[in-house]
Amino acid sequence: MAATVARMTKHELKEIIESTVEQKLLELLGDPDQGLVLKKTVKDRLLRQQKAVASGQRGESLAVIAKRLGLG
Protein backbone atom coordinates (compact mmCIF):
# COMPACT_ATOMS: atom_id res chain seq x y z
CA MET A 1 0.00 0.00 0.00
CA ALA A 2 2.79 2.45 0.87
CA ALA A 3 4.35 1.97 -2.56
CA THR A 4 0.97 2.60 -4.19
CA VAL A 5 0.37 5.76 -2.18
CA ALA A 6 3.92 6.93 -2.86
CA ARG A 7 3.23 6.78 -6.59
CA MET A 8 -0.06 8.68 -6.42
CA THR A 9 -0.36 12.28 -7.39
CA LYS A 10 -1.51 14.74 -4.77
CA HIS A 11 -4.84 15.02 -6.63
CA GLU A 12 -5.37 11.22 -6.70
CA LEU A 13 -4.69 10.91 -2.98
CA LYS A 14 -7.04 13.81 -2.23
CA GLU A 15 -9.82 12.16 -4.26
CA ILE A 16 -9.39 8.86 -2.42
CA ILE A 17 -9.47 10.58 0.97
CA GLU A 18 -12.55 12.65 0.04
CA SER A 19 -14.37 9.56 -1.22
CA THR A 20 -13.51 7.58 1.91
CA VAL A 21 -14.62 10.36 4.25
CA GLU A 22 -17.88 10.83 2.32
CA GLN A 23 -18.62 7.09 2.44
CA LYS A 24 -17.93 6.93 6.17
CA LEU A 25 -20.10 9.98 6.90
CA LEU A 26 -22.99 8.49 4.93
CA GLU A 27 -22.51 5.22 6.77
CA LEU A 28 -22.56 6.93 10.17
CA LEU A 29 -25.13 9.66 9.57
CA GLY A 30 -27.20 8.26 6.74
CA ASP A 31 -29.08 10.38 4.24
CA PRO A 32 -31.07 13.03 6.15
CA ASP A 33 -33.47 13.38 3.21
CA GLN A 34 -34.18 9.68 2.85
CA GLY A 35 -37.90 8.98 2.94
CA LEU A 36 -38.93 12.61 2.46
CA VAL A 37 -41.27 13.54 -0.37
CA LEU A 38 -40.15 16.21 -2.83
CA LYS A 39 -42.85 18.83 -3.47
CA LYS A 40 -44.01 19.04 -7.08
CA THR A 41 -43.00 22.70 -7.32
CA VAL A 42 -39.48 21.92 -6.16
CA LYS A 43 -39.19 18.94 -8.50
CA ASP A 44 -40.41 21.04 -11.45
CA ARG A 45 -37.92 23.79 -10.64
CA LEU A 46 -35.04 21.33 -10.41
CA LEU A 47 -35.99 19.79 -13.75
CA ARG A 48 -36.12 23.27 -15.38
CA GLN A 49 -32.70 24.10 -13.95
CA GLN A 50 -31.29 20.78 -15.15
CA LYS A 51 -32.54 21.45 -18.69
CA ALA A 52 -31.21 25.02 -18.62
CA VAL A 53 -27.73 23.88 -17.56
CA ALA A 54 -27.76 21.06 -20.13
CA SER A 55 -28.52 23.63 -22.85
CA GLY A 56 -25.58 25.79 -21.75
CA GLN A 57 -27.44 28.41 -19.73
CA ARG A 58 -25.90 29.59 -16.51
CA GLY A 59 -27.26 31.54 -13.58
CA GLU A 60 -25.87 34.66 -11.99
CA SER A 61 -22.23 34.68 -11.00
CA LEU A 62 -21.26 34.53 -7.35
CA ALA A 63 -19.76 38.02 -7.61
CA VAL A 64 -23.07 39.49 -8.83
CA ILE A 65 -25.05 37.80 -6.08
CA ALA A 66 -22.53 38.84 -3.40
CA LYS A 67 -22.71 42.45 -4.60
CA ARG A 68 -26.51 42.40 -4.62
CA LEU A 69 -26.49 41.10 -1.03
CA GLY A 70 -23.93 43.70 0.03
CA LEU A 71 -21.24 41.10 0.66
CA GLY A 72 -18.63 42.32 -1.77
PDB file of N, CA and C in Angstrom:
ATOM      1  N   MET A   1       0.830  -1.201   0.000  1.00  0.00           N
ATOM      2  CA  MET A   1       0.000   0.000   0.000  1.00  0.00           C
ATOM      3  C   MET A   1       0.865   1.251   0.000  1.00  0.00           C
ATOM      4  N   ALA A   2       1.930   1.267   0.795  1.00  0.00           N
ATOM      5  CA  ALA A   2       2.793   2.447   0.865  1.00  0.00           C
ATOM      6  C   ALA A   2       3.392   2.764  -0.491  1.00  0.00           C
ATOM      7  N   ALA A   3       3.788   1.742  -1.233  1.00  0.00           N
ATOM      8  CA  ALA A   3       4.352   1.971  -2.563  1.00  0.00           C
ATOM      9  C   ALA A   3       3.289   2.551  -3.484  1.00  0.00           C
ATOM     10  N   THR A   4       2.052   2.087  -3.360  1.00  0.00           N
ATOM     11  CA  THR A   4       0.969   2.601  -4.188  1.00  0.00           C
ATOM     12  C   THR A   4       0.702   4.064  -3.857  1.00  0.00           C
ATOM     13  N   VAL A   5       0.609   4.385  -2.597  1.00  0.00           N
ATOM     14  CA  VAL A   5       0.370   5.764  -2.179  1.00  0.00           C
ATOM     15  C   VAL A   5       1.539   6.656  -2.592  1.00  0.00           C
ATOM     16  N   ALA A   6       2.735   6.145  -2.490  1.00  0.00           N
ATOM     17  CA  ALA A   6       3.917   6.930  -2.857  1.00  0.00           C
ATOM     18  C   ALA A   6       3.908   7.307  -4.329  1.00  0.00           C
ATOM     19  N   ARG A   7       3.270   6.507  -5.151  1.00  0.00           N
ATOM     20  CA  ARG A   7       3.226   6.775  -6.592  1.00  0.00           C
ATOM     21  C   ARG A   7       2.040   7.635  -7.006  1.00  0.00           C
ATOM     22  N   MET A   8       1.127   7.879  -6.092  1.00  0.00           N
ATOM     23  CA  MET A   8      -0.059   8.679  -6.415  1.00  0.00           C
ATOM     24  C   MET A   8       0.294  10.148  -6.515  1.00  0.00           C
ATOM     25  N   THR A   9      -0.486  10.824  -7.351  1.00  0.00           N
ATOM     26  CA  THR A   9      -0.357  12.276  -7.387  1.00  0.00           C
ATOM     27  C   THR A   9      -1.103  12.836  -6.182  1.00  0.00           C
ATOM     28  N   LYS A  10      -0.834  14.071  -5.879  1.00  0.00           N
ATOM     29  CA  LYS A  10      -1.515  14.742  -4.774  1.00  0.00           C
ATOM     30  C   LYS A  10      -3.028  14.735  -5.016  1.00  0.00           C
ATOM     31  N   HIS A  11      -3.419  14.973  -6.260  1.00  0.00           N
ATOM     32  CA  HIS A  11      -4.836  15.018  -6.627  1.00  0.00           C
ATOM     33  C   HIS A  11      -5.500  13.646  -6.435  1.00  0.00           C
ATOM     34  N   GLU A  12      -4.821  12.575  -6.855  1.00  0.00           N
ATOM     35  CA  GLU A  12      -5.370  11.224  -6.700  1.00  0.00           C
ATOM     36  C   GLU A  12      -5.564  10.871  -5.231  1.00  0.00           C
ATOM     37  N   LEU A  13      -4.591  11.198  -4.412  1.00  0.00           N
ATOM     38  CA  LEU A  13      -4.693  10.915  -2.979  1.00  0.00           C
ATOM     39  C   LEU A  13      -5.836  11.709  -2.356  1.00  0.00           C
ATOM     40  N   LYS A  14      -5.956  12.968  -2.748  1.00  0.00           N
ATOM     41  CA  LYS A  14      -7.036  13.809  -2.232  1.00  0.00           C
ATOM     42  C   LYS A  14      -8.397  13.219  -2.598  1.00  0.00           C
ATOM     43  N   GLU A  15      -8.554  12.747  -3.829  1.00  0.00           N
ATOM     44  CA  GLU A  15      -9.820  12.155  -4.258  1.00  0.00           C
ATOM     45  C   GLU A  15     -10.158  10.903  -3.452  1.00  0.00           C
ATOM     46  N   ILE A  16      -9.157  10.075  -3.201  1.00  0.00           N
ATOM     47  CA  ILE A  16      -9.389   8.856  -2.417  1.00  0.00           C
ATOM     48  C   ILE A  16      -9.803   9.206  -0.991  1.00  0.00           C
ATOM     49  N   ILE A  17      -9.140  10.171  -0.399  1.00  0.00           N
ATOM     50  CA  ILE A  17      -9.474  10.584   0.973  1.00  0.00           C
ATOM     51  C   ILE A  17     -10.879  11.167   1.015  1.00  0.00           C
ATOM     52  N   GLU A  18     -11.213  12.042   0.066  1.00  0.00           N
ATOM     53  CA  GLU A  18     -12.549  12.648   0.036  1.00  0.00           C
ATOM     54  C   GLU A  18     -13.625  11.580  -0.110  1.00  0.00           C
ATOM     55  N   SER A  19     -13.403  10.636  -0.998  1.00  0.00           N
ATOM     56  CA  SER A  19     -14.366   9.563  -1.222  1.00  0.00           C
ATOM     57  C   SER A  19     -14.545   8.714   0.033  1.00  0.00           C
ATOM     58  N   THR A  20     -13.456   8.394   0.691  1.00  0.00           N
ATOM     59  CA  THR A  20     -13.506   7.579   1.905  1.00  0.00           C
ATOM     60  C   THR A  20     -14.242   8.305   3.029  1.00  0.00           C
ATOM     61  N   VAL A  21     -13.949   9.578   3.205  1.00  0.00           N
ATOM     62  CA  VAL A  21     -14.618  10.364   4.249  1.00  0.00           C
ATOM     63  C   VAL A  21     -16.113  10.462   3.954  1.00  0.00           C
ATOM     64  N   GLU A  22     -16.465  10.727   2.692  1.00  0.00           N
ATOM     65  CA  GLU A  22     -17.878  10.828   2.323  1.00  0.00           C
ATOM     66  C   GLU A  22     -18.609   9.512   2.586  1.00  0.00           C
ATOM     67  N   GLN A  23     -18.009   8.396   2.202  1.00  0.00           N
ATOM     68  CA  GLN A  23     -18.617   7.086   2.439  1.00  0.00           C
ATOM     69  C   GLN A  23     -18.821   6.833   3.929  1.00  0.00           C
ATOM     70  N   LYS A  24     -17.832   7.162   4.726  1.00  0.00           N
ATOM     71  CA  LYS A  24     -17.927   6.931   6.166  1.00  0.00           C
ATOM     72  C   LYS A  24     -19.001   7.821   6.793  1.00  0.00           C
ATOM     73  N   LEU A  25     -19.071   9.087   6.372  1.00  0.00           N
ATOM     74  CA  LEU A  25     -20.102   9.983   6.901  1.00  0.00           C
ATOM     75  C   LEU A  25     -21.501   9.485   6.550  1.00  0.00           C
ATOM     76  N   LEU A  26     -21.684   9.040   5.311  1.00  0.00           N
ATOM     77  CA  LEU A  26     -22.986   8.494   4.926  1.00  0.00           C
ATOM     78  C   LEU A  26     -23.317   7.244   5.733  1.00  0.00           C
ATOM     79  N   GLU A  27     -22.312   6.431   5.976  1.00  0.00           N
ATOM     80  CA  GLU A  27     -22.510   5.220   6.768  1.00  0.00           C
ATOM     81  C   GLU A  27     -22.931   5.569   8.198  1.00  0.00           C
ATOM     82  N   LEU A  28     -22.278   6.568   8.785  1.00  0.00           N
ATOM     83  CA  LEU A  28     -22.558   6.934  10.174  1.00  0.00           C
ATOM     84  C   LEU A  28     -23.828   7.765  10.328  1.00  0.00           C
ATOM     85  N   LEU A  29     -24.024   8.723   9.426  1.00  0.00           N
ATOM     86  CA  LEU A  29     -25.126   9.664   9.570  1.00  0.00           C
ATOM     87  C   LEU A  29     -26.334   9.322   8.712  1.00  0.00           C
ATOM     88  N   GLY A  30     -26.115   8.576   7.647  1.00  0.00           N
ATOM     89  CA  GLY A  30     -27.205   8.261   6.736  1.00  0.00           C
ATOM     90  C   GLY A  30     -27.578   9.472   5.895  1.00  0.00           C
ATOM     91  N   ASP A  31     -28.590   9.302   5.091  1.00  0.00           N
ATOM     92  CA  ASP A  31     -29.081  10.382   4.239  1.00  0.00           C
ATOM     93  C   ASP A  31     -30.217  11.086   4.973  1.00  0.00           C
ATOM     94  N   PRO A  32     -30.025  12.347   5.378  1.00  0.00           N
ATOM     95  CA  PRO A  32     -31.066  13.029   6.151  1.00  0.00           C
ATOM     96  C   PRO A  32     -32.353  13.252   5.357  1.00  0.00           C
ATOM     97  N   ASP A  33     -32.282  13.168   4.036  1.00  0.00           N
ATOM     98  CA  ASP A  33     -33.469  13.384   3.208  1.00  0.00           C
ATOM     99  C   ASP A  33     -34.170  12.083   2.823  1.00  0.00           C
ATOM    100  N   GLN A  34     -33.606  10.968   3.223  1.00  0.00           N
ATOM    101  CA  GLN A  34     -34.185   9.681   2.850  1.00  0.00           C
ATOM    102  C   GLN A  34     -35.598   9.561   3.397  1.00  0.00           C
ATOM    103  N   GLY A  35     -36.517   9.179   2.534  1.00  0.00           N
ATOM    104  CA  GLY A  35     -37.902   8.985   2.935  1.00  0.00           C
ATOM    105  C   GLY A  35     -38.762  10.229   2.826  1.00  0.00           C
ATOM    106  N   LEU A  36     -38.151  11.384   2.604  1.00  0.00           N
ATOM    107  CA  LEU A  36     -38.925  12.611   2.462  1.00  0.00           C
ATOM    108  C   LEU A  36     -39.483  12.714   1.048  1.00  0.00           C
ATOM    109  N   VAL A  37     -40.630  13.360   0.927  1.00  0.00           N
ATOM    110  CA  VAL A  37     -41.268  13.541  -0.372  1.00  0.00           C
ATOM    111  C   VAL A  37     -40.901  14.918  -0.911  1.00  0.00           C
ATOM    112  N   LEU A  38     -40.509  14.952  -2.176  1.00  0.00           N
ATOM    113  CA  LEU A  38     -40.154  16.207  -2.827  1.00  0.00           C
ATOM    114  C   LEU A  38     -41.428  16.858  -3.350  1.00  0.00           C
ATOM    115  N   LYS A  39     -41.663  18.118  -2.988  1.00  0.00           N
ATOM    116  CA  LYS A  39     -42.848  18.826  -3.470  1.00  0.00           C
ATOM    117  C   LYS A  39     -42.782  18.954  -4.985  1.00  0.00           C
ATOM    118  N   LYS A  40     -43.948  18.944  -5.621  1.00  0.00           N
ATOM    119  CA  LYS A  40     -44.012  19.036  -7.076  1.00  0.00           C
ATOM    120  C   LYS A  40     -43.371  20.324  -7.575  1.00  0.00           C
ATOM    121  N   THR A  41     -43.578  21.428  -6.879  1.00  0.00           N
ATOM    122  CA  THR A  41     -43.002  22.699  -7.324  1.00  0.00           C
ATOM    123  C   THR A  41     -41.478  22.662  -7.292  1.00  0.00           C
ATOM    124  N   VAL A  42     -40.933  22.032  -6.270  1.00  0.00           N
ATOM    125  CA  VAL A  42     -39.475  21.924  -6.162  1.00  0.00           C
ATOM    126  C   VAL A  42     -38.940  21.004  -7.255  1.00  0.00           C
ATOM    127  N   LYS A  43     -39.608  19.880  -7.460  1.00  0.00           N
ATOM    128  CA  LYS A  43     -39.189  18.937  -8.499  1.00  0.00           C
ATOM    129  C   LYS A  43     -39.219  19.606  -9.873  1.00  0.00           C
ATOM    130  N   ASP A  44     -40.295  20.342 -10.165  1.00  0.00           N
ATOM    131  CA  ASP A  44     -40.413  21.036 -11.453  1.00  0.00           C
ATOM    132  C   ASP A  44     -39.292  22.053 -11.632  1.00  0.00           C
ATOM    133  N   ARG A  45     -38.990  22.788 -10.572  1.00  0.00           N
ATOM    134  CA  ARG A  45     -37.918  23.792 -10.643  1.00  0.00           C
ATOM    135  C   ARG A  45     -36.564  23.132 -10.894  1.00  0.00           C
ATOM    136  N   LEU A  46     -36.296  22.049 -10.207  1.00  0.00           N
ATOM    137  CA  LEU A  46     -35.036  21.333 -10.407  1.00  0.00           C
ATOM    138  C   LEU A  46     -34.916  20.797 -11.832  1.00  0.00           C
ATOM    139  N   LEU A  47     -36.013  20.295 -12.374  1.00  0.00           N
ATOM    140  CA  LEU A  47     -35.990  19.795 -13.752  1.00  0.00           C
ATOM    141  C   LEU A  47     -35.744  20.930 -14.748  1.00  0.00           C
ATOM    142  N   ARG A  48     -36.358  22.097 -14.508  1.00  0.00           N
ATOM    143  CA  ARG A  48     -36.118  23.272 -15.376  1.00  0.00           C
ATOM    144  C   ARG A  48     -34.657  23.688 -15.315  1.00  0.00           C
ATOM    145  N   GLN A  49     -34.102  23.721 -14.108  1.00  0.00           N
ATOM    146  CA  GLN A  49     -32.695  24.096 -13.952  1.00  0.00           C
ATOM    147  C   GLN A  49     -31.779  23.091 -14.639  1.00  0.00           C
ATOM    148  N   GLN A  50     -32.101  21.822 -14.520  1.00  0.00           N
ATOM    149  CA  GLN A  50     -31.289  20.784 -15.151  1.00  0.00           C
ATOM    150  C   GLN A  50     -31.290  20.959 -16.671  1.00  0.00           C
ATOM    151  N   LYS A  51     -32.451  21.234 -17.244  1.00  0.00           N
ATOM    152  CA  LYS A  51     -32.545  21.449 -18.692  1.00  0.00           C
ATOM    153  C   LYS A  51     -31.785  22.701 -19.105  1.00  0.00           C
ATOM    154  N   ALA A  52     -31.895  23.763 -18.304  1.00  0.00           N
ATOM    155  CA  ALA A  52     -31.207  25.015 -18.623  1.00  0.00           C
ATOM    156  C   ALA A  52     -29.694  24.814 -18.629  1.00  0.00           C
ATOM    157  N   VAL A  53     -29.178  24.130 -17.638  1.00  0.00           N
ATOM    158  CA  VAL A  53     -27.732  23.882 -17.563  1.00  0.00           C
ATOM    159  C   VAL A  53     -27.291  22.986 -18.718  1.00  0.00           C
ATOM    160  N   ALA A  54     -28.102  21.973 -19.030  1.00  0.00           N
ATOM    161  CA  ALA A  54     -27.763  21.065 -20.129  1.00  0.00           C
ATOM    162  C   ALA A  54     -27.709  21.799 -21.463  1.00  0.00           C
ATOM    163  N   SER A  55     -28.509  22.863 -21.599  1.00  0.00           N
ATOM    164  CA  SER A  55     -28.518  23.626 -22.853  1.00  0.00           C
ATOM    165  C   SER A  55     -27.476  24.739 -22.852  1.00  0.00           C
ATOM    166  N   GLY A  56     -26.676  24.820 -21.786  1.00  0.00           N
ATOM    167  CA  GLY A  56     -25.584  25.793 -21.750  1.00  0.00           C
ATOM    168  C   GLY A  56     -25.891  27.072 -20.996  1.00  0.00           C
ATOM    169  N   GLN A  57     -27.098  27.207 -20.486  1.00  0.00           N
ATOM    170  CA  GLN A  57     -27.445  28.414 -19.730  1.00  0.00           C
ATOM    171  C   GLN A  57     -26.805  28.357 -18.349  1.00  0.00           C
ATOM    172  N   ARG A  58     -26.469  29.499 -17.850  1.00  0.00           N
ATOM    173  CA  ARG A  58     -25.897  29.588 -16.511  1.00  0.00           C
ATOM    174  C   ARG A  58     -26.631  30.679 -15.739  1.00  0.00           C
ATOM    175  N   GLY A  59     -26.627  30.546 -14.440  1.00  0.00           N
ATOM    176  CA  GLY A  59     -27.261  31.538 -13.583  1.00  0.00           C
ATOM    177  C   GLY A  59     -26.343  32.716 -13.340  1.00  0.00           C
ATOM    178  N   GLU A  60     -26.682  33.494 -12.338  1.00  0.00           N
ATOM    179  CA  GLU A  60     -25.869  34.658 -11.991  1.00  0.00           C
ATOM    180  C   GLU A  60     -24.549  34.210 -11.372  1.00  0.00           C
ATOM    181  N   SER A  61     -23.532  35.008 -11.579  1.00  0.00           N
ATOM    182  CA  SER A  61     -22.232  34.681 -10.998  1.00  0.00           C
ATOM    183  C   SER A  61     -22.257  34.961  -9.496  1.00  0.00           C
ATOM    184  N   LEU A  62     -21.364  34.321  -8.793  1.00  0.00           N
ATOM    185  CA  LEU A  62     -21.256  34.526  -7.351  1.00  0.00           C
ATOM    186  C   LEU A  62     -20.954  35.985  -7.036  1.00  0.00           C
ATOM    187  N   ALA A  63     -20.122  36.617  -7.843  1.00  0.00           N
ATOM    188  CA  ALA A  63     -19.761  38.021  -7.613  1.00  0.00           C
ATOM    189  C   ALA A  63     -20.987  38.926  -7.701  1.00  0.00           C
ATOM    190  N   VAL A  64     -21.854  38.678  -8.668  1.00  0.00           N
ATOM    191  CA  VAL A  64     -23.069  39.489  -8.835  1.00  0.00           C
ATOM    192  C   VAL A  64     -23.998  39.300  -7.642  1.00  0.00           C
ATOM    193  N   ILE A  65     -24.169  38.076  -7.215  1.00  0.00           N
ATOM    194  CA  ILE A  65     -25.046  37.799  -6.076  1.00  0.00           C
ATOM    195  C   ILE A  65     -24.476  38.411  -4.800  1.00  0.00           C
ATOM    196  N   ALA A  66     -23.174  38.268  -4.583  1.00  0.00           N
ATOM    197  CA  ALA A  66     -22.533  38.842  -3.397  1.00  0.00           C
ATOM    198  C   ALA A  66     -22.703  40.353  -3.373  1.00  0.00           C
ATOM    199  N   LYS A  67     -22.544  40.996  -4.523  1.00  0.00           N
ATOM    200  CA  LYS A  67     -22.706  42.454  -4.600  1.00  0.00           C
ATOM    201  C   LYS A  67     -24.143  42.849  -4.281  1.00  0.00           C
ATOM    202  N   ARG A  68     -25.103  42.106  -4.853  1.00  0.00           N
ATOM    203  CA  ARG A  68     -26.514  42.403  -4.617  1.00  0.00           C
ATOM    204  C   ARG A  68     -26.860  42.263  -3.136  1.00  0.00           C
ATOM    205  N   LEU A  69     -26.224  41.320  -2.457  1.00  0.00           N
ATOM    206  CA  LEU A  69     -26.488  41.104  -1.034  1.00  0.00           C
ATOM    207  C   LEU A  69     -25.624  41.977  -0.125  1.00  0.00           C
ATOM    208  N   GLY A  70     -24.791  42.818  -0.749  1.00  0.00           N
ATOM    209  CA  GLY A  70     -23.931  43.702   0.026  1.00  0.00           C
ATOM    210  C   GLY A  70     -22.765  42.984   0.682  1.00  0.00           C
ATOM    211  N   LEU A  71     -22.329  41.889   0.081  1.00  0.00           N
ATOM    212  CA  LEU A  71     -21.240  41.104   0.660  1.00  0.00           C
ATOM    213  C   LEU A  71     -19.912  41.324  -0.051  1.00  0.00           C
ATOM    214  N   GLY A  72     -19.893  42.160  -1.045  1.00  0.00           N
ATOM    215  CA  GLY A  72     -18.634  42.323  -1.767  1.00  0.00           C
ATOM    216  C   GLY A  72     -18.539  43.564  -2.476  1.00  0.00           C
TER     217      GLY A  72
END
